[in-house]
Tab-separated table of C-alpha atoms in Angstrom:
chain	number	residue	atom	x	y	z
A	1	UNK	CA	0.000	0.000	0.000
A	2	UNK	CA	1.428	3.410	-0.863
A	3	UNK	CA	1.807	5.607	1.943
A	4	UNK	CA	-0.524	9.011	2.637
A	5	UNK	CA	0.566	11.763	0.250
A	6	UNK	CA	2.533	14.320	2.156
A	7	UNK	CA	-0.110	17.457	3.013
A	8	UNK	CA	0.329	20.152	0.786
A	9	UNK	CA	2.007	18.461	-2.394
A	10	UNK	CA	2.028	20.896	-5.025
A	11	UNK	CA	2.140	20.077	-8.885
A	12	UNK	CA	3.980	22.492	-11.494
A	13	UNK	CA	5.526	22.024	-14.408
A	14	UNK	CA	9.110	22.887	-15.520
A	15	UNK	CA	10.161	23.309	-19.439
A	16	UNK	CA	13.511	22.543	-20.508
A	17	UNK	CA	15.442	24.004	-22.984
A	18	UNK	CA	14.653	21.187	-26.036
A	19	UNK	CA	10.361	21.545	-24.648
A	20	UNK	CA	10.377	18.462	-22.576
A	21	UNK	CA	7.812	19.251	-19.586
A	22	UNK	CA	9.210	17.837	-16.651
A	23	UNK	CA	6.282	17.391	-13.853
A	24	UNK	CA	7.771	18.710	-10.383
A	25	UNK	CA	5.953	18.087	-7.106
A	26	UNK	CA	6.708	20.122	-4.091
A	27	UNK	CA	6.110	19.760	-0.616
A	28	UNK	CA	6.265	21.421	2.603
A	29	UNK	CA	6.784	25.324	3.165
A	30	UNK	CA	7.329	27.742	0.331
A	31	UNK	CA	9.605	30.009	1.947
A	32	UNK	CA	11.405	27.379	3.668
A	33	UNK	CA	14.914	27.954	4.969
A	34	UNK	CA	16.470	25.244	3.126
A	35	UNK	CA	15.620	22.998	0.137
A	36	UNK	CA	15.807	19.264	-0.656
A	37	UNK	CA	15.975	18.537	-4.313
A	38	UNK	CA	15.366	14.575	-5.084
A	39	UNK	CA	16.280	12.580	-8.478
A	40	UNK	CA	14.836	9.400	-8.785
A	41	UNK	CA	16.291	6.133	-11.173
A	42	UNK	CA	15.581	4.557	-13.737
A	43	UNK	CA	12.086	3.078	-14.393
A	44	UNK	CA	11.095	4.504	-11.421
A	45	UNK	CA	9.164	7.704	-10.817
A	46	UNK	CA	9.295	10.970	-7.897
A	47	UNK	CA	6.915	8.776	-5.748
A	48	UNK	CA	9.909	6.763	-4.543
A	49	UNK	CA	10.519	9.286	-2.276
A	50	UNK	CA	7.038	9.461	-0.827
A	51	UNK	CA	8.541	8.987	2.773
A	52	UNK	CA	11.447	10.872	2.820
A	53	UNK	CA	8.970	13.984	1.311
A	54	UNK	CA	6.880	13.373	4.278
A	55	UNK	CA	8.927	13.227	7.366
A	56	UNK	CA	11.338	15.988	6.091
A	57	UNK	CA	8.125	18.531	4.899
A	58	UNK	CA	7.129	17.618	8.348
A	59	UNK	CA	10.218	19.106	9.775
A	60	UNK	CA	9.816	22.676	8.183
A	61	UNK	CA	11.962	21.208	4.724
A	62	UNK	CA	11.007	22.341	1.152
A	63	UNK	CA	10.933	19.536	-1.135
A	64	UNK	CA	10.897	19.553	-4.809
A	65	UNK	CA	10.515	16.365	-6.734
A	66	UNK	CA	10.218	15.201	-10.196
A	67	UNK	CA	9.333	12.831	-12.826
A	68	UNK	CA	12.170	11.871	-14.874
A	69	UNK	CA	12.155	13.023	-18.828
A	70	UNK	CA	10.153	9.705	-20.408
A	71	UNK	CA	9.031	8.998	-17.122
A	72	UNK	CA	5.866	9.113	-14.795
A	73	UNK	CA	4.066	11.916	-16.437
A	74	UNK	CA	6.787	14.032	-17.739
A	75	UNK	CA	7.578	13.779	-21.204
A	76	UNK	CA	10.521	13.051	-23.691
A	77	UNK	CA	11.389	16.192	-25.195
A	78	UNK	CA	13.176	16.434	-28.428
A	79	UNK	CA	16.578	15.775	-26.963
A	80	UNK	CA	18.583	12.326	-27.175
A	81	UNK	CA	17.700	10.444	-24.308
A	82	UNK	CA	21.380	9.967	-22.101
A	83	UNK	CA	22.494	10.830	-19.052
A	84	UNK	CA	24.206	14.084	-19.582
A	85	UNK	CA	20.927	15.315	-20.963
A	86	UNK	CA	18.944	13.875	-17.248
A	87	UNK	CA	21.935	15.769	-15.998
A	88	UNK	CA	21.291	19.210	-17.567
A	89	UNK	CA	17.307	18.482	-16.829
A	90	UNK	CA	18.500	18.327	-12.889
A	91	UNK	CA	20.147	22.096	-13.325
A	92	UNK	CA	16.834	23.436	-15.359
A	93	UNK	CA	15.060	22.458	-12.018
A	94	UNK	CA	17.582	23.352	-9.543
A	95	UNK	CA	17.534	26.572	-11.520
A	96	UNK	CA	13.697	27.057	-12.049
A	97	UNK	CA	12.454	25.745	-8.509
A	98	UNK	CA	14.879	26.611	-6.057
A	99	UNK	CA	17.215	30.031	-7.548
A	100	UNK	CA	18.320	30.791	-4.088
A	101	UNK	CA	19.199	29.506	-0.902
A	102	UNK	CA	20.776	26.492	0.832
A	103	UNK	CA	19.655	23.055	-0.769
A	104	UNK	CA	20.253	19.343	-0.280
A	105	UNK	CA	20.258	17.648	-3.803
A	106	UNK	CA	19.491	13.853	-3.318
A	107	UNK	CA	20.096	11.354	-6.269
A	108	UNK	CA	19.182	7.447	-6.246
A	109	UNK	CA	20.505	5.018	-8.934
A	110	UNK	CA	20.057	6.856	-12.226
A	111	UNK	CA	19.338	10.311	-10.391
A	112	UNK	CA	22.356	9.991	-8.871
A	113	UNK	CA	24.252	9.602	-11.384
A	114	UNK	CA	22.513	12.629	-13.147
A	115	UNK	CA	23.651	14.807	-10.235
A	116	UNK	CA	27.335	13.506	-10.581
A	117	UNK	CA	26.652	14.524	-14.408
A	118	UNK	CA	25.807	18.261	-13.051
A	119	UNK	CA	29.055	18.488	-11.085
A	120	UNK	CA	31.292	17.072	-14.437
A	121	UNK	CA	29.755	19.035	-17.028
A	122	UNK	CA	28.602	22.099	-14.827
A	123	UNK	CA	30.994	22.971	-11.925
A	124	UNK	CA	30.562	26.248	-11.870
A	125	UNK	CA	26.954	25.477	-10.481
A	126	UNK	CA	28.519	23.022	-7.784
A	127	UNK	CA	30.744	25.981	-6.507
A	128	UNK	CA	28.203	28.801	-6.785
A	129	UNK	CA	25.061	26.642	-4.599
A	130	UNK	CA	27.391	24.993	-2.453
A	131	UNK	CA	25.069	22.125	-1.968
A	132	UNK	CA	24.581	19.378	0.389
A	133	UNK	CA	25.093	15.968	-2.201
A	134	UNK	CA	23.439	12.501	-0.652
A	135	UNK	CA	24.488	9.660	-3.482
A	136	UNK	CA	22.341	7.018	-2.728
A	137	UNK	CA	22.677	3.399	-4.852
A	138	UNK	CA	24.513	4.903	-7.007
A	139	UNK	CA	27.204	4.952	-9.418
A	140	UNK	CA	30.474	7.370	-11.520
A	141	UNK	CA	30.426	4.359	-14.569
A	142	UNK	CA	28.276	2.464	-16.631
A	143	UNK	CA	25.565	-0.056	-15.311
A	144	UNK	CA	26.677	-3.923	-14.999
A	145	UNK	CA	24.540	-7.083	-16.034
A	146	UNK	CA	26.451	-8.702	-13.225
A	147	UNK	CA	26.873	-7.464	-9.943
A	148	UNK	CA	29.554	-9.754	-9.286
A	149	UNK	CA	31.439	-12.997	-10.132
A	150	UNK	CA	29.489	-15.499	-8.296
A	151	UNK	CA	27.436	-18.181	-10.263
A	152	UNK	CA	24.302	-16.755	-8.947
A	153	UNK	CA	25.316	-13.085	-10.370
A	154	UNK	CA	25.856	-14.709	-13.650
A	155	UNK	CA	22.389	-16.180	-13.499
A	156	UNK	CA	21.392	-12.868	-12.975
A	157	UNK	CA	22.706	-11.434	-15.733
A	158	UNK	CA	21.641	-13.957	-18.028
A	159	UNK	CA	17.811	-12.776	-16.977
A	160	UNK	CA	18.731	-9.380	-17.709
A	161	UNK	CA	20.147	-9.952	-20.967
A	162	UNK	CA	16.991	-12.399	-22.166
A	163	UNK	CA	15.040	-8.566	-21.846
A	164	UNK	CA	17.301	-6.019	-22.211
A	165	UNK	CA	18.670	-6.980	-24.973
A	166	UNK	CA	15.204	-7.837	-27.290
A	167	UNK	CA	14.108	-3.914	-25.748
A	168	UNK	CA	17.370	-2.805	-27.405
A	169	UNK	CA	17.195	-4.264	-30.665
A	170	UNK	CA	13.401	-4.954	-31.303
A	171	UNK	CA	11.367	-1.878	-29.996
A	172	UNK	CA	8.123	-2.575	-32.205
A	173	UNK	CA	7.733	-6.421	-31.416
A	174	UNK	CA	8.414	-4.915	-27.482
A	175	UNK	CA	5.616	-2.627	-27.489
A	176	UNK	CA	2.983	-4.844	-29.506
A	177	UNK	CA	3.828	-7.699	-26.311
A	178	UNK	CA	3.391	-4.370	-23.753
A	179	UNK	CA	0.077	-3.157	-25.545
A	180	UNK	CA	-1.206	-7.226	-24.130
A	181	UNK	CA	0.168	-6.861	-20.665
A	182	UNK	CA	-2.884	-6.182	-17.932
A	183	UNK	CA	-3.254	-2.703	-17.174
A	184	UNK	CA	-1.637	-3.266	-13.290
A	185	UNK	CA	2.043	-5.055	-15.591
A	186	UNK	CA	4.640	-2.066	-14.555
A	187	UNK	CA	5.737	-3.173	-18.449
A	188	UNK	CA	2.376	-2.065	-19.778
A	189	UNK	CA	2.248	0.405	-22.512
A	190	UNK	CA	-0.606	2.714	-22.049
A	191	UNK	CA	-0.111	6.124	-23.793
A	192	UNK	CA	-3.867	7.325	-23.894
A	193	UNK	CA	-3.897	6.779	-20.194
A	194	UNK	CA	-4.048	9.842	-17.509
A	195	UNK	CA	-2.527	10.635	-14.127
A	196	UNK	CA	-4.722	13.718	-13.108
A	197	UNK	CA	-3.338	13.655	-9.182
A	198	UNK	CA	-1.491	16.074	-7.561
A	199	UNK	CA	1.148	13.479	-6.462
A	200	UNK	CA	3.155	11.138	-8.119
A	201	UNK	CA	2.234	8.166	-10.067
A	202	UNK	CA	3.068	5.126	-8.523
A	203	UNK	CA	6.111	3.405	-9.710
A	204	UNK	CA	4.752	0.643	-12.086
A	205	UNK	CA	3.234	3.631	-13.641
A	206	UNK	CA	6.810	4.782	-14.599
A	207	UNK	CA	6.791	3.771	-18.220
A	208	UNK	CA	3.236	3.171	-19.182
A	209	UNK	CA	3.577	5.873	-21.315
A	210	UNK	CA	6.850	5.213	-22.785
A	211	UNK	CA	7.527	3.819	-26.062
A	212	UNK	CA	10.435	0.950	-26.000
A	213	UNK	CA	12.484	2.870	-28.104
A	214	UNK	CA	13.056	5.550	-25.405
A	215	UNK	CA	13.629	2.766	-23.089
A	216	UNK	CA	16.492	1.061	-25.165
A	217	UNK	CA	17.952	4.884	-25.918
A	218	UNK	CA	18.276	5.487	-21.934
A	219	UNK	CA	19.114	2.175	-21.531
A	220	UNK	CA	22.328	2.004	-23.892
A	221	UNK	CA	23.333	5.549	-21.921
A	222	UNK	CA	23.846	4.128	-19.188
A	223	UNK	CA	25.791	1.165	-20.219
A	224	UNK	CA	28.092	3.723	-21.762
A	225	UNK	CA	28.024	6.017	-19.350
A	226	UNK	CA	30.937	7.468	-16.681
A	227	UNK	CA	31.751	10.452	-14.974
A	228	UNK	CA	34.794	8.804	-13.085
A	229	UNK	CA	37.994	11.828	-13.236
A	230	UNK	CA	35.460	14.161	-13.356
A	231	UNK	CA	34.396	15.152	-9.923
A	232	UNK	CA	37.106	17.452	-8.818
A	233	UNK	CA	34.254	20.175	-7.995
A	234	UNK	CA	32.115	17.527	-5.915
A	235	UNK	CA	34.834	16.436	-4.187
A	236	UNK	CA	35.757	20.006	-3.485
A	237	UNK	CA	32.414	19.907	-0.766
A	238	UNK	CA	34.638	17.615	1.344
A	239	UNK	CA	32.053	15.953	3.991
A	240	UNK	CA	29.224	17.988	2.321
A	241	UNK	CA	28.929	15.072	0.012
A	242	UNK	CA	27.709	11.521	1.277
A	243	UNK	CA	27.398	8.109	-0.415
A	244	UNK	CA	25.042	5.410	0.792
A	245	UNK	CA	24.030	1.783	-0.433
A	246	UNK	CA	22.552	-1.186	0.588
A	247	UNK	CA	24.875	-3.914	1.449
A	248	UNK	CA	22.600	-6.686	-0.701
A	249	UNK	CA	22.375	-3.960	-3.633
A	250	UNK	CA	22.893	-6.241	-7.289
A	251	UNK	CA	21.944	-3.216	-9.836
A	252	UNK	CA	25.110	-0.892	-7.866
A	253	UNK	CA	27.212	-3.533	-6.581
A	254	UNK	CA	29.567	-2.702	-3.583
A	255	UNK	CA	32.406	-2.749	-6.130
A	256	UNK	CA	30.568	0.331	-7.655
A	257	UNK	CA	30.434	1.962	-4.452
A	258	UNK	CA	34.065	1.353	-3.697
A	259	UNK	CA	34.887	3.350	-6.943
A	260	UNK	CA	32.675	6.366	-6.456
A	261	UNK	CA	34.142	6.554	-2.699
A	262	UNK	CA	37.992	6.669	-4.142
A	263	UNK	CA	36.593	9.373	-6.618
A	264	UNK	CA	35.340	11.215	-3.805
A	265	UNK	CA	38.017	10.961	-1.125
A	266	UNK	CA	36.577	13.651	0.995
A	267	UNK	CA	33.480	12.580	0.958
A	268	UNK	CA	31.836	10.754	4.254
A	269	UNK	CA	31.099	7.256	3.080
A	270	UNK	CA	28.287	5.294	5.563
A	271	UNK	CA	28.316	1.266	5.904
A	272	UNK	CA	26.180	-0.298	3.793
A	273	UNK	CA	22.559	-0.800	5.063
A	274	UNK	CA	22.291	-4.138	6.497
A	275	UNK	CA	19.553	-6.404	4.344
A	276	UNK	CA	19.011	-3.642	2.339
A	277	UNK	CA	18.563	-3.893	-1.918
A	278	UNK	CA	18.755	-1.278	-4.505
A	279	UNK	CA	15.548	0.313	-3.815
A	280	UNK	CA	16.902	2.282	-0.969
A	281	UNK	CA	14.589	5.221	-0.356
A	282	UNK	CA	11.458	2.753	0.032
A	283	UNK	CA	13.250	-0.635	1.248
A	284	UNK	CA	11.788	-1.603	4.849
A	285	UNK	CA	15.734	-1.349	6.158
A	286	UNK	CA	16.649	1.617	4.370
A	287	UNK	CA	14.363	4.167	3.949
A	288	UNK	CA	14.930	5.472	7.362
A	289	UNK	CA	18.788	5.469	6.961
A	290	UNK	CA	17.922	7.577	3.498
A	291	UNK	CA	15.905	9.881	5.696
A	292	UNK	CA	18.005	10.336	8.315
A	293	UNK	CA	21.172	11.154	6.073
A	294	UNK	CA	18.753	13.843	4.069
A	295	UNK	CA	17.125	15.434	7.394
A	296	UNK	CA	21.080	15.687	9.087
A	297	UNK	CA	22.160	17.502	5.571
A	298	UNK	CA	19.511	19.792	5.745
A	299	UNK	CA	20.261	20.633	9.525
A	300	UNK	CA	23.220	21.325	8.425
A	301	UNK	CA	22.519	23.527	5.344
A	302	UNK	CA	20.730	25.897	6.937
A	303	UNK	CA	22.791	26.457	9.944
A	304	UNK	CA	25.818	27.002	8.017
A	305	UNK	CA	24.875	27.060	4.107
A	306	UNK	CA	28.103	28.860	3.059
A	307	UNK	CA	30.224	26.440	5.425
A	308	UNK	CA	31.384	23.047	5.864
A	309	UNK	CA	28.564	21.300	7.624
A	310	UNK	CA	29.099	19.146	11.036
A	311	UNK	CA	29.401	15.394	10.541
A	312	UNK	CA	26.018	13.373	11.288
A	313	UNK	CA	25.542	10.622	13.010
A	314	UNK	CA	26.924	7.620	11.555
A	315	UNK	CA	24.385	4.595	10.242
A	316	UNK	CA	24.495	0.952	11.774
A	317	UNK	CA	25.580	-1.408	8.890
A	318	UNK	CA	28.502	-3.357	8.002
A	319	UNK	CA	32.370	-2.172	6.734
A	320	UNK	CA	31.947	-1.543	3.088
């Protein structure tokens, strides 16, 4: 059962600069005195972070989600569908949501690695905001079949290949099978349907208006995709930045985690969640370790938004 829509949630729209609309949802105070901005992954839509927008709009914190180009119920725009462009979509609503004043930007998975793209291709926007950075699941290179060498990873990635790789090089046969799935399939492809609600769609609603095609594009970015020797601005926030994962994660391996931490030497790396997956900001052992990370950044925003902020309190979990 989803949880109760934070009070309040607020529905706008932001335009990019290739006329994608990218549905934003805000919650909590307007004139807050600090922001949270969350990204959300792949195939997944802003309602992953139903809890953490309700416990931290509950504390007096502004925050801004939003549906992923292709995803949920923003739309494509005319732009190549990659990573750097998710990335440049993250600064259009950093820019046109929040202009001023201390944020906390929060990326999981895919929307992580969109806010790593911001501090590679955009520094300068790093160093002017001086933000609070919470890397959650995520990753500075391109996403694995395998998390790993056991057998059972390679079983694994086996699956993934049987339907990643007809998505990628049969996009029509795809979405004839999606047109057949029932309307509840999270693979069902439903353009005429509407989402007319202030909040989110739900996250098997994530691509049920999304051709395969798209899919496959966003898809092949991120099997291509790296920022790694790129984050000399990020890594400039020293302990502003934080990186947290679930120790049983198998989309963002620990191996993954391991390289975005030596990227980010100064950043304040947390032991994996204990039983936690991927799904981090909704999993039953980490969404409260997601929360608590996000409410001590923006503590520490807004008593100190041009300084470093004070170190929070550790999370239980085990050496990464």
């Amino acid at each position: 059962m989803r949880a109760a829509a934070p009070p309040g949630t607020r529905r706008s729209t932001v335009v990019t600069d290739d006329d994608a609309r990218l549905t934003v949802y805000t919650d909590g105070p307007s004139h807050a005195g600090v922001t949270a901005i969350l990204s959300h992954g792949y195939l997944m839509t802003a309602d992953v972070w139903r809890l953490q927008a309700r416990e931290l709009s509950a504390r007096g914190v502004r925050v801004v989600r939003y549906d992923q180009r292709a995803h949920g119920t923003s739309d494509p725009g005319h732009a190549a569908l990659t990573i750097d462009r998710l990335g440049a979509d993250l600064a259009h609503i950093i820019d046109a949501t929040t202009p001023q004043g201390p944020i906390v930007l929060a990326g999981h998975s895919m929307g992580g690695m969109a806010a790593l793209t911001v501090a590679a291709r955009q520094p300068e926007l790093i160093r002017r905001r001086n933000p609070h950075v919470a890397l959650i699941s995520t990753a500075c290179s391109r996403a694995q079949l395998a998390p790993g060498n056991h057998p059972r990873h390679w079983i694994k990635a086996a699956v993934r290949a049987s339907y990643s790789y007809p998505l990628c090089w049969m996009p029509p046969a795809a979405d004839a099978v999606r047109r057949r799935l029932p309307n509840r399939h999270p693979w069902a492809l439903r353009p005429e349907a509407q989402h007319h609600d202030d909040i989110p769609p739900p996250g098997r609603q994530a691509i049920r208006h999304t051709p395969t095609e798209q899919i496959a594009e966003l898809w092949q970015s991120l099997r291509t995709y790296t920022t790694a020797d790129q984050l000399h601005a990020l890594d400039a926030l020293d302990d502003q930045v934080e990186i947290i994962t679930g120790e049983l994660d198998d989309w963002i391996p620990l191996s993954q985690t391991r390289e975005l931490a030596r990227q980010l030497p100064n950043a304040r790396v947390h032991a994996p969640v204990a039983g936690a997956g991927h799904r981090l900001p909704t999993n039953r052992f980490g969404h409260a370790a997601v929360t608590q990370v996000l409410s001590g950044m923006a503590e520490a925003a807004l008593r100190a938004p041009e300084s470093t902020a004070a170190a929070p309190t550790r999370l239980r979990g085990v050496p990464i």
